[in-house]
Amino acid sequence: AREGRGAAVPVTPAVPVTPGGTRNGMDAPSAAGLGGADPQLQRFIEVETQKQRFQQLVHQMTELCWEKCMDKPGPKLDSRAETCFVNCVERFIDTSQFILNRLEQTQKSKSAFSESLSD
């Protein structure tokens, strides 16, 4: 469904990526799991995993915003659709950042709570 001109587009990312790299309940390959492997190999895997996460987020955002903003494809993008796409992308990014920040805060508070119990 198309949003009105200038209307905010509520967007929730379908699969947030946590700071620890967990997606869909599955852990992405991490260099930490390689133990004594070559540091260059570990770094390469970290970079490639990050690229994969970014590509997945772009794909999700594209699919979500296309469905929300595009009624019928044509030779030109009208101003309503353009505004909808801009709002959709901005909300997706804001929501993704909010979720990541909230997960980091939760993780930090759990760590602080665990440390206070062990004292």
XYZ file of N, CA, C and O in Angstrom:
476
model
N 0.841 -1.184 0.000
C 0.000 0.000 0.000
C 0.877 1.235 0.000
O 1.883 1.280 0.693
N 0.475 2.204 -0.702
C 1.255 3.417 -0.850
C 0.954 4.397 0.263
O -0.181 4.539 0.684
N 1.940 5.095 0.743
C 1.784 6.084 1.791
C 1.560 7.445 1.174
O 2.036 7.738 0.094
N 0.859 8.318 1.890
C 0.618 9.678 1.413
C 1.889 10.491 1.396
O 2.868 10.176 2.058
N 1.878 11.560 0.659
C 3.050 12.412 0.516
C 3.482 12.931 1.878
O 2.692 13.516 2.601
N 4.735 12.708 2.220
C 5.294 13.198 3.471
C 4.885 12.393 4.692
O 5.279 12.699 5.790
N 4.068 11.388 4.522
C 3.629 10.584 5.654
C 4.776 9.713 6.147
O 5.578 9.226 5.374
N 4.817 9.536 7.456
C 5.845 8.663 8.022
C 5.504 7.226 7.671
O 4.349 6.837 7.657
N 6.497 6.443 7.382
C 6.307 5.043 7.029
C 6.868 4.208 8.160
O 8.073 4.168 8.363
N 5.986 3.556 8.947
C 6.516 2.714 10.021
C 7.167 1.483 9.426
O 6.582 0.802 8.605
N 8.393 1.235 9.838
C 9.149 0.124 9.275
C 9.821 -0.636 10.397
O 10.425 -0.051 11.273
N 9.699 -1.936 10.361
C 10.408 -2.788 11.304
C 11.227 -3.768 10.495
O 10.688 -4.468 9.656
N 12.540 -3.798 10.709
C 13.359 -4.746 9.963
C 12.912 -6.172 10.268
O 12.630 -6.501 11.403
N 12.860 -6.975 9.235
C 12.383 -8.346 9.393
C 13.349 -9.201 10.196
O 12.932 -10.034 10.976
N 14.637 -8.988 10.015
C 15.629 -9.803 10.709
C 16.730 -8.902 11.230
O 17.657 -8.568 10.509
N 16.621 -8.449 12.477
C 17.694 -7.608 12.986
C 18.962 -8.417 13.209
O 18.890 -9.597 13.515
N 20.074 -7.768 13.044
C 21.357 -8.406 13.289
C 21.854 -7.887 14.622
O 22.017 -6.694 14.810
N 22.075 -8.779 15.557
C 22.518 -8.383 16.884
C 24.007 -8.078 16.870
O 24.727 -8.505 15.962
N 24.489 -7.351 17.882
C 25.923 -7.063 17.938
C 26.774 -8.322 17.939
O 27.873 -8.325 17.443
N 26.250 -9.422 18.441
C 26.997 -10.673 18.465
C 26.942 -11.420 17.144
O 27.576 -12.434 16.987
N 26.149 -10.923 16.195
C 26.104 -11.537 14.876
C 25.021 -12.597 14.724
O 25.042 -13.366 13.792
N 24.051 -12.650 15.621
C 23.016 -13.658 15.537
C 21.890 -13.172 14.642
O 21.420 -12.066 14.786
N 21.470 -14.031 13.698
C 20.361 -13.723 12.810
C 19.476 -14.946 12.731
O 19.969 -16.063 12.664
N 18.163 -14.728 12.718
C 17.238 -15.846 12.556
C 17.529 -16.977 13.540
O 17.323 -18.132 13.216
N 18.091 -16.667 14.694
C 18.397 -17.700 15.660
C 19.617 -18.530 15.303
O 19.888 -19.525 15.935
N 20.337 -18.132 14.265
C 21.525 -18.875 13.855
C 22.740 -17.971 13.968
O 22.679 -16.805 13.639
N 23.829 -18.501 14.432
C 25.049 -17.704 14.531
C 25.768 -17.686 13.199
O 25.954 -18.711 12.564
N 26.184 -16.494 12.786
C 27.013 -16.366 11.597
C 28.406 -16.871 11.949
O 28.808 -16.847 13.108
N 29.163 -17.314 10.980
C 30.524 -17.765 11.278
C 31.303 -16.636 11.929
O 31.215 -15.504 11.497
N 32.000 -16.926 12.972
C 32.771 -15.876 13.620
C 34.228 -16.294 13.713
O 34.545 -17.472 13.862
N 35.076 -15.300 13.619
C 36.509 -15.570 13.685
C 36.888 -16.113 15.058
O 37.836 -16.876 15.190
N 36.126 -15.742 16.092
C 36.430 -16.215 17.439
C 36.293 -17.733 17.527
O 36.965 -18.370 18.319
N 35.429 -18.309 16.699
C 35.219 -19.748 16.729
C 36.321 -20.525 16.031
O 36.303 -21.737 16.002
N 37.284 -19.824 15.437
C 38.354 -20.497 14.706
C 39.558 -20.810 15.580
O 40.501 -21.428 15.106
N 39.509 -20.357 16.820
C 40.594 -20.669 17.745
C 41.947 -20.182 17.280
O 42.192 -19.007 17.157
N 42.861 -21.098 16.961
C 44.230 -20.739 16.614
C 44.447 -20.517 15.125
O 45.567 -20.617 14.665
N 43.413 -20.220 14.378
C 43.560 -20.015 12.931
C 44.364 -18.744 12.652
O 44.528 -17.889 13.502
N 44.845 -18.659 11.436
C 45.624 -17.522 10.963
C 44.859 -16.209 11.176
O 43.697 -16.109 10.803
N 45.481 -15.190 11.790
C 44.807 -13.905 12.025
C 44.292 -13.257 10.741
O 43.235 -12.628 10.749
N 45.016 -13.420 9.635
C 44.537 -12.853 8.361
C 43.256 -13.554 7.916
O 42.344 -12.909 7.415
N 43.198 -14.852 8.108
C 42.002 -15.614 7.759
C 40.833 -15.183 8.653
O 39.709 -14.998 8.174
N 41.110 -15.019 9.931
C 40.070 -14.569 10.856
C 39.511 -13.207 10.426
O 38.303 -13.011 10.390
N 40.399 -12.291 10.087
C 39.968 -10.959 9.663
C 39.162 -11.038 8.370
O 38.145 -10.361 8.233
N 39.603 -11.860 7.430
C 38.888 -12.035 6.172
C 37.464 -12.534 6.427
O 36.502 -12.029 5.847
N 37.329 -13.524 7.300
C 36.017 -14.074 7.623
C 35.139 -13.022 8.284
O 33.944 -12.904 7.970
N 35.708 -12.232 9.189
C 34.940 -11.152 9.827
C 34.423 -10.160 8.795
O 33.256 -9.761 8.826
N 35.288 -9.750 7.867
C 34.903 -8.778 6.835
C 33.818 -9.361 5.930
O 32.826 -8.692 5.624
N 33.995 -10.598 5.503
C 33.016 -11.223 4.614
C 31.670 -11.420 5.316
O 30.613 -11.244 4.710
N 31.702 -11.773 6.588
C 30.471 -11.936 7.352
C 29.744 -10.601 7.471
O 28.531 -10.531 7.320
N 30.496 -9.539 7.720
C 29.903 -8.206 7.812
C 29.291 -7.801 6.474
O 28.199 -7.242 6.438
N 29.967 -8.114 5.373
C 29.417 -7.815 4.047
C 28.101 -8.560 3.831
O 27.139 -8.005 3.297
N 28.078 -9.812 4.242
C 26.871 -10.626 4.092
C 25.718 -10.034 4.894
O 24.591 -9.963 4.402
N 25.983 -9.621 6.115
C 24.945 -9.004 6.953
C 24.406 -7.735 6.296
O 23.201 -7.511 6.263
N 25.317 -6.914 5.780
C 24.909 -5.670 5.141
C 24.053 -5.962 3.907
O 23.003 -5.333 3.708
N 24.470 -6.903 3.090
C 23.701 -7.251 1.892
C 22.314 -7.767 2.258
O 21.325 -7.459 1.590
N 22.228 -8.534 3.329
C 20.930 -9.047 3.760
C 20.028 -7.900 4.219
O 18.839 -7.875 3.882
N 20.576 -6.951 4.953
C 19.782 -5.799 5.391
C 19.309 -4.974 4.197
O 18.158 -4.532 4.158
N 20.171 -4.757 3.228
C 19.784 -4.006 2.027
C 18.669 -4.741 1.294
O 17.691 -4.130 0.851
N 18.793 -6.049 1.174
C 17.759 -6.843 0.512
C 16.423 -6.719 1.244
O 15.371 -6.510 0.625
N 16.445 -6.850 2.567
C 15.217 -6.738 3.352
C 14.588 -5.359 3.188
O 13.373 -5.240 3.011
N 15.422 -4.336 3.268
C 14.928 -2.968 3.145
C 14.321 -2.743 1.764
O 13.234 -2.174 1.637
N 14.995 -3.205 0.729
C 14.500 -3.042 -0.635
C 13.155 -3.735 -0.810
O 12.200 -3.150 -1.337
N 13.068 -4.967 -0.356
C 11.826 -5.727 -0.494
C 10.682 -5.061 0.270
O 9.585 -4.878 -0.265
N 10.937 -4.679 1.504
C 9.915 -4.065 2.342
C 9.432 -2.740 1.758
O 8.230 -2.510 1.607
N 10.366 -1.878 1.383
C 9.998 -0.562 0.869
C 9.329 -0.663 -0.497
O 8.415 0.106 -0.805
N 9.762 -1.602 -1.317
C 9.128 -1.787 -2.628
C 7.660 -2.157 -2.444
O 6.773 -1.602 -3.084
N 7.399 -3.105 -1.528
C 6.022 -3.532 -1.293
C 5.169 -2.409 -0.715
O 3.996 -2.293 -1.052
N 5.740 -1.568 0.140
C 4.984 -0.483 0.753
C 4.732 0.678 -0.200
O 3.706 1.323 -0.113
N 5.671 0.955 -1.083
C 5.636 2.211 -1.831
C 5.304 2.087 -3.312
O 4.950 3.081 -3.944
N 5.428 0.923 -3.891
C 5.282 0.802 -5.342
C 3.970 0.130 -5.695
O 3.809 -1.069 -5.509
N 3.011 0.923 -6.202
C 1.732 0.352 -6.636
C 1.888 -0.342 -7.973
O 1.591 -1.510 -8.123
N 2.340 0.401 -8.951
C 2.537 -0.157 -10.288
C 3.776 0.472 -10.899
O 3.878 1.695 -11.019
N 4.739 -0.352 -11.256
C 5.968 0.176 -11.860
C 5.668 0.890 -13.182
O 4.793 0.480 -13.932
N 6.359 1.974 -13.423
C 6.198 2.735 -14.654
C 7.548 3.249 -15.114
O 8.580 2.957 -14.502
N 7.544 4.057 -16.164
C 8.807 4.569 -16.690
C 9.475 5.594 -15.771
O 10.683 5.773 -15.822
N 8.686 6.234 -14.895
C 9.243 7.234 -13.966
C 8.677 7.007 -12.574
O 7.583 6.475 -12.421
N 9.426 7.427 -11.593
C 8.992 7.340 -10.203
C 8.266 8.639 -9.861
O 8.853 9.719 -9.962
N 6.995 8.551 -9.485
C 6.285 9.781 -9.152
C 6.708 10.290 -7.778
O 7.360 9.584 -7.005
N 6.355 11.530 -7.475
C 6.836 12.164 -6.239
C 6.297 11.472 -4.991
O 6.993 11.397 -3.972
N 5.083 10.942 -5.044
C 4.539 10.227 -3.880
C 5.359 8.979 -3.585
O 5.694 8.701 -2.428
N 5.656 8.221 -4.620
C 6.442 6.999 -4.422
C 7.857 7.341 -3.946
O 8.401 6.683 -3.057
N 8.446 8.375 -4.517
C 9.794 8.785 -4.113
C 9.827 9.180 -2.643
O 10.710 8.752 -1.892
N 8.835 9.984 -2.223
C 8.762 10.385 -0.810
C 8.573 9.173 0.088
O 9.197 9.063 1.144
N 7.727 8.249 -0.351
C 7.493 7.030 0.416
C 8.776 6.219 0.568
O 9.104 5.760 1.663
N 9.528 6.060 -0.535
C 10.788 5.318 -0.476
C 11.783 5.975 0.481
O 12.433 5.306 1.283
N 11.905 7.298 0.405
C 12.834 8.015 1.288
C 12.444 7.792 2.744
O 13.288 7.447 3.585
N 11.159 7.967 3.054
C 10.699 7.764 4.429
C 10.892 6.324 4.885
O 11.306 6.063 6.018
N 10.607 5.392 4.000
C 10.733 3.979 4.335
C 12.180 3.621 4.677
O 12.450 2.970 5.690
N 13.099 4.056 3.840
C 14.521 3.766 4.076
C 14.986 4.409 5.386
O 15.664 3.770 6.198
N 14.598 5.662 5.603
C 15.005 6.345 6.841
C 14.448 5.632 8.065
O 15.156 5.454 9.061
N 13.188 5.203 8.030
C 12.597 4.495 9.170
C 13.259 3.141 9.370
O 13.461 2.705 10.500
N 13.592 2.458 8.288
C 14.260 1.163 8.396
C 15.604 1.323 9.096
O 15.939 0.569 10.014
N 16.367 2.317 8.673
C 17.679 2.560 9.281
C 17.530 2.960 10.741
O 18.231 2.437 11.619
N 16.602 3.876 11.027
C 16.370 4.296 12.411
C 15.970 3.119 13.287
O 16.473 2.960 14.404
N 15.071 2.298 12.788
C 14.592 1.155 13.559
C 15.704 0.133 13.786
O 15.866 -0.383 14.898
N 16.489 -0.125 12.756
C 17.611 -1.063 12.901
C 18.601 -0.566 13.944
O 19.055 -1.334 14.799
N 18.922 0.727 13.892
C 19.867 1.304 14.855
C 19.295 1.250 16.267
O 19.991 0.930 17.224
N 18.002 1.550 16.402
C 17.357 1.500 17.717
C 17.434 0.093 18.298
O 17.772 -0.096 19.470
N 17.125 -0.905 17.479
C 17.163 -2.297 17.947
C 18.574 -2.689 18.378
O 18.763 -3.287 19.437
N 19.565 -2.333 17.576
C 20.952 -2.661 17.938
C 21.358 -1.981 19.240
O 21.976 -2.597 20.108
N 21.005 -0.700 19.376
C 21.335 0.022 20.610
C 20.649 -0.607 21.815
O 21.251 -0.752 22.882
N 19.395 -0.988 21.660
C 18.648 -1.605 22.760
C 19.272 -2.951 23.138
O 19.422 -3.264 24.316
N 19.652 -3.744 22.151
C 20.294 -5.026 22.442
C 21.620 -4.837 23.163
O 21.938 -5.584 24.096
N 22.398 -3.834 22.742
C 23.666 -3.552 23.421
C 23.431 -3.135 24.859
O 24.140 -3.579 25.766
N 22.423 -2.275 25.093
C 22.110 -1.846 26.458
C 21.692 -3.031 27.313
O 22.119 -3.162 28.463
N 20.856 -3.890 26.760
C 20.391 -5.072 27.486
C 21.559 -5.981 27.821
O 21.671 -6.475 28.947
N 22.455 -6.170 26.851
C 23.625 -7.021 27.066
C 24.522 -6.430 28.161
O 25.007 -7.144 29.032
N 24.723 -5.110 28.123
C 25.566 -4.456 29.128
C 24.934 -4.542 30.506
O 25.627 -4.795 31.496
N 23.618 -4.340 30.596
C 22.968 -4.397 31.901
C 22.990 -5.812 32.466
O 23.139 -6.002 33.665
N 22.859 -6.813 31.593
C 22.958 -8.200 32.060
C 24.361 -8.501 32.571
O 24.534 -9.169 33.584
N 25.386 -7.986 31.866
C 26.769 -8.195 32.300
C 27.013 -7.520 33.638
O 27.629 -8.105 34.529
N 26.524 -6.300 33.789
C 26.710 -5.571 35.044
C 25.988 -6.278 36.179
O 26.503 -6.384 37.295
N 24.793 -6.789 35.909
C 24.029 -7.506 36.923
C 24.759 -8.785 37.326
O 24.878 -9.103 38.508
N 25.288 -9.522 36.343
C 26.025 -10.761 36.632
C 27.264 -10.478 37.457
O 27.590 -11.220 38.386
N 27.975 -9.392 37.132
C 29.176 -9.025 37.875
C 28.828 -8.645 39.315
O 29.563 -8.987 40.226
N 27.701 -7.946 39.508
C 27.330 -7.555 40.863
C 26.941 -8.760 41.713
O 27.124 -8.769 42.922
N 26.408 -9.805 41.078
C 26.073 -11.034 41.807
C 27.311 -11.791 42.224
O 27.317 -12.465 43.247
N 28.357 -11.720 41.415
C 29.568 -12.478 41.720
C 30.462 -11.789 42.747
O 31.401 -12.375 43.230
N 30.134 -10.536 43.076
C 30.948 -9.811 44.079
C 30.675 -10.238 45.475
O 29.857 -10.790 45.947
